[in-house]
């Protein structure tokens, strides 16, 4: 029997999009539940459904899994997108952790209001994003000429996470992406991958741009 999956989050890409991309690329059927902030206010108290008190959660055959990266790593292993051996897995993990740090920073800035925001944006675009972007570029270059995927010859969760981060950058901070032509080219290749392209066309418009 195929497993049943229900992924609950807000109507954002945020910390759930990586798992949604994994589902799309693996052709998996799942319930893509998107709670409004008002609904979450009342639902949050349900310890059984939301044991850690935050989203996303994945219900797999009725069993709840929390923590976005735990969910994504689990799905990647289930779908054969977590690497073929320990060396690949370590590399994939390192890339994913770097992406997750960038995502955390971008979420923090997206939720910021008031006077501190312009400075935070400036610091992110001019300082904090530079080293991770340089490292991500180097990792891509290390695999062949940097014209394919990040690890080996097969798409992995690392490719999906980098793609998702580049998509955020393309929308919010295009100058960062244009300064990294290899990653821009990677983004442009990935957006044409048929299963990802089909998902991007059909996914709902998000409530907040993150
Ligand atoms: N480390 C957690 C962080 C989860 C998290 O911060 N979720 C936020 C949305 S991105 C949330 O549920 N906020 C609502 C709340 O805390 O009530 C993960 O990666 O899943």
XYZ file of N, CA and C and ligand atoms in Angstrom:
650
model
N 0.848 -1.218 0.000
C 0.000 0.000 0.000
C 0.873 1.253 0.000
N 0.624 2.203 -0.923
C 1.401 3.459 -0.854
C 1.088 4.216 0.433
N 2.079 4.939 0.938
C 1.876 5.705 2.166
C 0.951 6.891 1.901
N 0.262 7.337 2.950
C -0.531 8.562 2.806
C 0.210 9.692 3.513
N 0.236 10.833 2.859
C 0.956 11.991 3.390
C 0.020 13.191 3.474
N 0.127 13.903 4.617
C -0.548 15.214 4.737
C 0.466 16.200 5.278
N 0.742 17.250 4.513
C 1.729 18.251 4.922
C 0.983 19.524 5.299
N 1.145 19.966 6.549
C 0.431 21.164 7.010
C 1.406 22.308 7.248
N 1.050 23.448 6.714
C 1.862 24.661 6.909
C 0.956 25.846 6.636
N 1.552 27.023 6.573
C 0.796 28.212 6.194
C 0.792 28.316 4.668
N 0.037 29.319 4.142
C 0.022 29.504 2.689
C 1.249 30.323 2.256
N 2.411 29.722 2.470
C 3.703 30.325 2.148
C 4.589 29.223 1.597
N 5.701 29.642 0.968
C 6.707 28.641 0.630
C 7.503 28.330 1.913
N 8.160 29.339 2.458
C 8.794 29.256 3.775
C 9.511 27.942 4.063
N 9.145 27.324 5.189
C 9.835 26.110 5.619
C 9.173 24.817 5.126
N 8.154 24.949 4.258
C 7.500 23.735 3.759
C 7.787 23.476 2.285
N 8.289 24.501 1.582
C 8.380 24.350 0.129
C 9.369 23.258 -0.278
N 10.418 23.081 0.516
C 11.372 22.029 0.158
C 10.667 20.664 0.130
N 9.836 20.407 1.133
C 9.117 19.124 1.149
C 8.100 19.051 0.014
N 7.487 20.193 -0.301
C 6.539 20.185 -1.436
C 7.283 19.906 -2.744
N 8.476 20.467 -2.889
C 9.260 20.208 -4.107
C 9.656 18.731 -4.180
N 10.006 18.164 -3.035
C 10.340 16.726 -3.006
C 9.136 15.899 -3.449
N 7.965 16.247 -2.933
C 6.740 15.524 -3.318
C 6.506 15.662 -4.828
N 6.699 16.874 -5.341
C 6.452 17.122 -6.768
C 7.432 16.304 -7.615
N 8.704 16.373 -7.252
C 9.716 15.696 -8.062
C 9.550 14.181 -8.005
N 9.065 13.679 -6.850
C 8.887 12.219 -6.698
C 7.502 11.769 -7.167
N 6.705 12.712 -7.678
C 5.356 12.371 -8.160
C 4.493 11.773 -7.062
N 4.613 12.276 -5.872
C 3.853 11.704 -4.739
C 2.532 12.444 -4.565
N 1.510 11.682 -4.262
C 0.219 12.305 -3.926
C 0.276 12.668 -2.441
N -0.175 13.864 -2.086
C -0.240 14.256 -0.677
C -1.269 15.357 -0.521
N -1.700 15.542 0.720
C -2.616 16.635 1.015
C -1.778 17.853 1.369
N -1.928 18.918 0.610
C -1.154 20.142 0.823
C -2.047 21.109 1.610
N -2.035 20.953 2.941
C -2.954 21.740 3.783
C -2.290 23.066 4.148
N -3.000 24.166 3.913
C -2.447 25.501 4.186
C -3.366 26.228 5.156
N -2.908 26.365 6.400
C -3.734 26.995 7.428
C -3.623 28.516 7.347
N -4.752 29.191 7.628
C -4.678 30.651 7.767
C -4.054 30.931 9.136
N -3.541 32.144 9.318
C -2.949 32.480 10.620
C -4.022 32.422 11.712
N -5.265 32.811 11.365
C -6.357 32.770 12.342
C -6.646 31.319 12.742
N -6.707 30.429 11.776
C -6.960 29.003 12.082
C -5.843 28.440 12.958
N -4.621 28.844 12.642
C -3.474 28.341 13.420
C -3.583 28.779 14.890
N -4.091 29.995 15.114
C -4.255 30.503 16.486
C -5.024 29.533 17.357
N -6.071 28.928 16.798
C -6.852 27.975 17.604
C -6.291 26.552 17.506
N -5.740 26.212 16.361
C -5.245 24.829 16.179
C -3.978 24.554 16.986
N -3.168 25.597 17.187
C -1.840 25.454 17.786
C -1.824 24.691 19.117
N -2.919 24.859 19.877
C -2.989 24.225 21.208
C -3.141 22.703 21.135
N -3.416 22.154 19.973
C -3.625 20.704 19.850
C -2.263 19.975 19.853
N -1.885 19.536 21.044
C -0.551 18.926 21.263
C -0.345 17.646 20.470
N -1.449 16.910 20.292
C -1.327 15.633 19.579
C -0.980 15.867 18.101
N -1.642 16.879 17.500
C -1.406 17.162 16.070
C -0.146 17.993 15.847
N 0.132 18.884 16.808
C 1.266 19.808 16.639
C 2.150 19.748 17.883
N 2.844 18.636 18.085
C 3.541 18.414 19.361
C 4.583 19.476 19.699
N 5.209 20.087 18.709
C 6.234 21.098 19.004
C 5.660 22.517 18.980
N 4.366 22.630 18.666
C 3.719 23.951 18.707
C 4.063 24.839 17.526
N 4.623 24.250 16.452
C 4.831 25.045 15.249
C 4.650 24.180 14.003
N 4.629 24.869 12.872
C 4.484 24.221 11.558
C 5.793 24.386 10.786
N 6.103 23.524 9.830
C 5.240 22.488 9.258
C 5.217 21.200 10.082
N 4.145 20.415 9.860
C 4.129 19.025 10.306
C 3.737 18.147 9.117
N 4.292 16.949 9.124
C 3.920 15.952 8.117
C 3.224 14.814 8.839
N 2.039 14.453 8.342
C 1.377 13.252 8.856
C 1.594 12.156 7.837
N 2.330 11.123 8.254
C 2.632 10.019 7.335
C 1.926 8.782 7.874
N 0.991 8.269 7.117
C 0.138 7.162 7.593
C -0.370 7.452 9.010
N -0.742 8.708 9.248
C -1.326 9.091 10.535
C -0.311 9.435 11.612
N 0.965 9.215 11.353
C 1.987 9.509 12.355
C 2.585 10.901 12.100
N 2.710 11.685 13.186
C 3.136 13.084 13.023
C 4.662 13.226 13.083
N 5.216 13.954 12.113
C 6.645 14.283 12.116
C 6.757 15.809 12.091
N 7.565 16.367 13.005
C 7.786 17.818 13.064
C 9.215 18.144 12.662
N 9.494 19.428 12.566
C 10.789 20.000 12.181
C 10.968 19.871 10.668
N 11.005 21.023 10.009
C 11.027 21.034 8.547
C 12.183 20.212 7.960
N 13.369 20.289 8.576
C 14.503 19.582 7.986
C 14.419 18.071 8.243
N 13.823 17.705 9.378
C 13.610 16.271 9.647
C 12.644 15.698 8.600
N 11.596 16.474 8.334
C 10.602 16.049 7.334
C 11.266 15.914 5.957
N 12.024 16.945 5.567
C 12.632 16.932 4.227
C 13.662 15.804 4.103
N 14.475 15.611 5.139
C 15.489 14.541 5.051
C 14.806 13.171 4.969
N 13.740 13.020 5.749
C 13.013 11.754 5.727
C 12.440 11.495 4.332
N 11.782 12.510 3.773
C 11.191 12.330 2.434
C 12.284 12.058 1.407
N 13.403 12.773 1.537
C 14.505 12.574 0.586
C 14.994 11.127 0.651
N 15.106 10.573 1.849
C 15.536 9.154 1.963
C 14.483 8.241 1.356
N 13.211 8.508 1.675
C 12.118 7.679 1.144
C 12.093 7.692 -0.390
N 12.404 8.863 -0.974
C 12.272 9.019 -2.428
C 13.604 8.823 -3.159
N 14.635 8.366 -2.454
C 15.930 8.131 -3.101
C 16.622 9.412 -3.550
N 16.435 10.482 -2.783
C 17.055 11.762 -3.176
C 17.980 12.296 -2.076
N 18.535 11.369 -1.287
C 19.375 11.785 -0.149
C 20.836 11.417 -0.349
N 21.196 10.921 -1.534
C 22.590 10.529 -1.799
C 22.733 9.014 -1.844
N 23.757 8.586 -2.602
C 23.934 7.138 -2.848
C 24.866 6.484 -1.835
N 25.688 7.279 -1.181
C 26.637 6.733 -0.209
C 26.925 7.821 0.839
N 27.711 7.445 1.853
C 27.939 8.366 2.971
C 28.569 9.692 2.500
N 29.523 9.565 1.568
C 30.193 10.786 1.083
C 29.178 11.751 0.439
N 28.303 11.191 -0.391
C 27.278 12.037 -1.031
C 26.309 12.599 0.009
N 25.952 11.753 0.978
C 24.986 12.207 1.999
C 25.540 13.379 2.803
N 26.838 13.298 3.141
C 27.473 14.376 3.908
C 27.461 15.671 3.097
N 27.810 15.556 1.830
C 27.843 16.736 0.951
C 26.434 17.346 0.828
N 25.469 16.496 0.619
C 24.083 16.957 0.473
C 23.622 17.656 1.753
N 23.990 17.068 2.887
C 23.605 17.635 4.178
C 24.233 19.012 4.390
N 25.501 19.122 4.018
C 26.224 20.388 4.207
C 25.568 21.490 3.360
N 25.213 21.150 2.134
C 24.561 22.128 1.251
C 23.192 22.521 1.836
N 22.460 21.510 2.310
C 21.119 21.789 2.863
C 21.207 22.678 4.098
N 22.169 22.412 4.981
C 22.307 23.238 6.188
C 22.629 24.680 5.819
N 23.468 24.851 4.810
C 23.820 26.206 4.361
C 22.573 26.910 3.811
N 21.793 26.179 3.039
C 20.538 26.751 2.508
C 19.585 27.090 3.640
N 19.535 26.243 4.649
C 18.603 26.478 5.742
C 18.983 27.734 6.523
N 20.278 27.974 6.649
C 20.714 29.212 7.315
C 20.295 30.438 6.495
N 20.448 30.346 5.181
C 20.010 31.463 4.325
C 18.499 31.667 4.444
N 17.772 30.553 4.439
C 16.312 30.648 4.543
C 15.904 31.307 5.864
N 16.542 30.902 6.957
C 16.199 31.474 8.270
C 16.390 32.985 8.253
N 17.475 33.407 7.665
C 17.762 34.849 7.592
C 16.685 35.543 6.753
N 16.309 34.916 5.625
C 15.323 35.545 4.743
C 13.938 35.605 5.395
N 13.608 34.555 6.168
C 12.312 34.577 6.868
C 12.325 35.687 7.923
N 13.432 35.770 8.656
C 13.553 36.794 9.700
C 13.346 38.190 9.089
N 13.986 38.435 7.961
C 13.859 39.762 7.331
C 12.433 39.965 6.804
N 11.853 38.910 6.203
C 10.500 39.047 5.632
C 9.485 39.409 6.719
N 9.699 38.909 7.946
C 8.735 39.166 9.017
C 9.019 40.467 9.770
N 10.164 41.072 9.477
C 10.548 42.318 10.157
C 9.680 43.468 9.703
N 9.419 44.386 10.652
C 8.711 45.603 10.271
C 9.449 46.784 10.864
N 9.199 47.947 10.337
C 9.758 49.150 10.958
C 11.152 49.489 10.489
N 11.795 50.304 11.305
C 13.047 50.945 10.880
C 14.214 49.991 10.696
N 14.208 48.899 11.433
C 15.359 47.986 11.391
C 15.456 47.246 10.047
N 14.334 47.170 9.320
C 14.297 46.311 8.119
C 15.296 46.740 7.026
N 15.314 48.026 6.616
C 16.248 48.389 5.529
C 17.698 48.031 5.850
N 18.101 48.221 7.101
C 19.480 47.867 7.469
C 19.709 46.366 7.400
N 18.710 45.615 7.838
C 18.832 44.153 7.807
C 18.941 43.661 6.368
N 18.174 44.277 5.468
C 18.230 43.908 4.040
C 19.612 44.222 3.486
N 20.123 45.401 3.839
C 21.439 45.833 3.345
C 22.525 44.874 3.862
N 22.438 44.540 5.130
C 23.445 43.651 5.722
C 23.383 42.268 5.063
N 22.153 41.820 4.786
C 22.004 40.507 4.145
C 22.563 40.523 2.723
N 22.170 41.535 1.957
C 22.584 41.538 0.542
C 24.072 41.834 0.388
N 24.602 42.675 1.273
C 25.993 43.120 1.069
C 27.008 42.333 1.889
N 26.553 41.647 2.929
C 27.516 40.949 3.792
C 27.135 39.473 4.011
N 25.983 39.273 4.676
C 25.705 37.932 5.190
C 25.462 36.868 4.130
N 24.989 37.294 2.949
C 24.725 36.281 1.914
C 25.993 35.901 1.142
N 27.050 36.709 1.271
C 28.197 36.540 0.367
C 28.932 35.208 0.542
N 29.285 34.884 1.787
C 30.049 33.645 1.998
C 29.223 32.398 1.653
N 27.967 32.313 2.139
C 27.182 31.136 1.723
C 27.028 31.017 0.211
N 26.838 32.146 -0.487
C 26.692 32.083 -1.952
C 27.996 31.631 -2.605
N 29.112 32.095 -2.043
C 30.412 31.684 -2.592
C 30.599 30.178 -2.366
N 30.252 29.715 -1.179
C 30.404 28.284 -0.883
C 29.502 27.427 -1.761
N 28.270 27.872 -1.927
C 27.329 27.089 -2.757
C 27.849 27.033 -4.200
N 28.387 28.157 -4.679
C 28.969 28.176 -6.038
C 30.115 27.170 -6.140
N 31.001 27.191 -5.133
C 32.159 26.282 -5.154
C 31.698 24.828 -5.169
N 30.682 24.517 -4.367
C 30.202 23.125 -4.329
C 29.647 22.692 -5.690
N 28.974 23.627 -6.370
C 28.447 23.263 -7.696
C 29.602 23.066 -8.683
N 30.583 23.969 -8.628
C 31.753 23.867 -9.528
C 32.508 22.555 -9.322
N 32.511 22.089 -8.073
C 33.265 20.868 -7.752
C 32.689 19.624 -8.437
N 31.434 19.690 -8.830
C 30.808 18.525 -9.461
C 30.823 18.715 -10.983
N 31.834 18.142 -11.630
C 31.988 18.375 -13.073
C 32.360 19.834 -13.272
N 31.695 20.464 -14.228
C 31.993 21.879 -14.487
C 30.945 22.798 -13.865
N 30.079 22.197 -13.075
C 29.040 23.025 -12.460
C 27.836 23.199 -13.374
N 27.763 22.330 -14.403
C 26.653 22.455 -15.357
C 25.530 21.460 -15.090
N 25.642 20.726 -13.997
C 24.632 19.706 -13.731
C 24.032 19.891 -12.344
N 23.957 18.781 -11.609
C 23.416 18.830 -10.253
C 24.563 19.038 -9.265
N 24.219 19.185 -7.990
C 25.247 19.469 -6.986
C 26.067 18.241 -6.603
N 25.420 17.083 -6.583
C 26.117 15.876 -6.110
C 25.805 14.736 -7.084
N 26.865 14.142 -7.643
C 26.650 13.032 -8.568
C 25.900 13.483 -9.811
N 25.173 12.530 -10.406
C 24.493 12.848 -11.670
C 22.982 12.823 -11.542
N 22.545 12.804 -10.304
C 21.114 12.622 -10.070
C 20.609 13.782 -9.212
N 19.390 14.238 -9.435
C 18.855 15.315 -8.615
C 18.657 14.844 -7.178
N 19.074 15.670 -6.230
C 18.904 15.323 -4.813
C 18.192 16.465 -4.098
N 17.952 16.234 -2.822
C 17.309 17.262 -1.993
C 18.156 18.535 -1.959
N 19.474 18.415 -2.123
C 20.340 19.606 -2.130
C 19.997 20.493 -3.328
N 19.785 19.882 -4.492
C 19.417 20.669 -5.684
C 18.093 21.396 -5.447
N 17.159 20.688 -4.838
C 15.843 21.301 -4.621
C 15.941 22.456 -3.633
N 16.774 22.288 -2.597
C 16.880 23.358 -1.601
C 17.589 24.570 -2.205
N 18.681 24.335 -2.942
C 19.360 25.481 -3.572
C 18.378 26.172 -4.535
N 17.653 25.373 -5.311
C 16.692 25.957 -6.246
C 15.689 26.850 -5.507
N 15.175 26.337 -4.395
C 14.164 27.074 -3.646
C 14.726 28.399 -3.108
N 15.971 28.352 -2.634
C 16.609 29.580 -2.137
C 16.833 30.557 -3.304
N 17.281 30.034 -4.427
C 17.524 30.908 -5.586
C 16.207 31.535 -6.067
N 15.124 30.779 -5.913
C 13.821 31.316 -6.301
C 13.456 32.507 -5.400
N 13.731 32.374 -4.098
C 13.500 33.500 -3.184
C 14.354 34.697 -3.592
N 15.629 34.418 -3.887
C 16.545 35.509 -4.249
C 16.076 36.183 -5.538
N 15.679 35.370 -6.529
C 15.243 35.929 -7.812
C 14.060 36.884 -7.593
N 13.184 36.539 -6.641
C 12.008 37.380 -6.389
C 12.318 38.600 -5.532
N 13.141 38.412 -4.502
C 13.318 39.484 -3.497
C 14.634 40.230 -3.620
N 15.692 39.517 -3.979
C 17.030 40.123 -4.007
C 17.741 39.736 -5.316
N 17.159 40.144 -6.479
C 17.708 39.683 -7.760
C 19.185 40.039 -7.953
N 19.634 41.148 -7.313
C 21.050 41.544 -7.489
C 22.003 40.487 -6.958
N 21.596 39.781 -5.904
C 22.484 38.735 -5.359
C 22.645 37.641 -6.409
N 21.540 37.275 -7.024
C 21.585 36.168 -7.988
C 22.384 36.554 -9.241
N 22.179 37.766 -9.732
C 22.887 38.141 -10.965
C 24.404 38.217 -10.749
N 24.823 38.396 -9.478
C 26.273 38.405 -9.201
C 26.847 36.998 -9.131
N 25.990 35.989 -9.249
C 26.449 34.594 -9.170
C 25.944 33.830 -10.393
N 26.583 34.072 -11.557
C 26.047 33.537 -12.826
C 25.885 32.017 -12.848
N 26.794 31.302 -12.172
C 26.673 29.834 -12.192
C 25.389 29.393 -11.472
N 25.077 30.088 -10.369
C 23.860 29.735 -9.618
C 22.619 30.232 -10.347
N 22.752 31.347 -11.037
C 21.630 31.827 -11.849
C 21.321 30.810 -12.954
N 22.383 30.299 -13.586
C 22.192 29.307 -14.659
C 21.578 28.030 -14.078
N 22.023 27.647 -12.884
C 21.455 26.463 -12.210
C 19.958 26.680 -11.979
N 19.610 27.851 -11.451
C 18.203 28.193 -11.194
C 17.386 28.109 -12.490
N 17.943 28.656 -13.557
C 17.221 28.659 -14.840
C 17.070 27.243 -15.417
N 18.061 26.375 -15.126
C 17.938 24.962 -15.562
C 16.853 24.243 -14.757
N 16.905 24.461 -13.446
C 15.994 23.728 -12.567
C 14.528 24.118 -12.803
N 14.312 25.401 -13.080
C 12.917 25.868 -13.231
C 12.269 25.232 -14.470
N 13.122 24.678 -15.353
C 12.590 24.007 -16.559
C 12.415 22.508 -16.348
N 12.876 21.982 -15.220
C 12.671 20.542 -14.958
C 11.160 20.291 -14.987
N 10.697 19.339 -15.797
C 9.255 19.233 -16.061
C 8.370 19.115 -14.801
N 8.783 18.310 -13.825
C 7.903 18.125 -12.657
C 7.890 19.369 -11.778
N 9.031 20.052 -11.709
C 9.082 21.285 -10.918
C 8.283 22.376 -11.622
N 8.457 22.462 -12.944
C 7.727 23.482 -13.718
C 6.214 23.281 -13.553
N 5.786 22.013 -13.570
C 4.348 21.735 -13.440
C 3.851 22.152 -12.053
N 4.665 21.905 -11.017
C 4.277 22.299 -9.656
C 4.187 23.825 -9.535
N 5.178 24.514 -10.098
C 5.224 25.975 -9.970
C 3.996 26.611 -10.634
N 3.562 26.024 -11.724
C 2.376 26.565 -12.407
C 1.125 26.364 -11.557
N 1.045 25.228 -10.859
C -0.241 24.938 -10.183
C -0.275 25.331 -8.703
N 0.862 25.652 -8.095
C 0.829 25.931 -6.653
C 0.099 27.253 -6.374
N -0.547 27.331 -5.203
C -1.299 28.557 -4.900
C -0.385 29.766 -4.720
N -0.928 30.964 -4.970
C -0.183 32.200 -4.663
C -0.064 32.317 -3.159
N 1.138 32.678 -2.691
C 1.323 32.685 -1.241
C 0.867 33.997 -0.595
N 0.524 33.926 0.722
C 0.018 35.087 1.459
C 1.114 36.107 1.757
N 2.313 35.631 2.101
C 3.451 36.531 2.339
C 4.547 36.055 1.395
N 5.326 37.012 0.892
C 6.328 36.663 -0.105
C 7.581 36.082 0.556
N 7.479 34.854 1.022
C 8.673 34.193 1.553
C 8.539 32.693 1.329
N 12.770 24.617 13.533
C 11.400 24.619 13.082
C 10.882 26.038 13.073
C 9.409 26.066 12.727
C 8.846 27.453 12.772
O 9.461 28.411 13.254
N 7.621 27.556 12.255
C 6.953 28.814 12.205
C 6.598 29.151 10.774
S 8.022 29.238 9.735
C 5.653 28.719 12.988
O 5.041 27.661 13.078
N 5.196 29.839 13.528
C 3.944 29.935 14.233
C 4.069 29.757 15.711
O 5.195 29.601 16.223
O 3.015 29.811 16.375
C 11.291 23.966 11.693
O 12.255 24.072 10.925
O 10.258 23.343 11.394
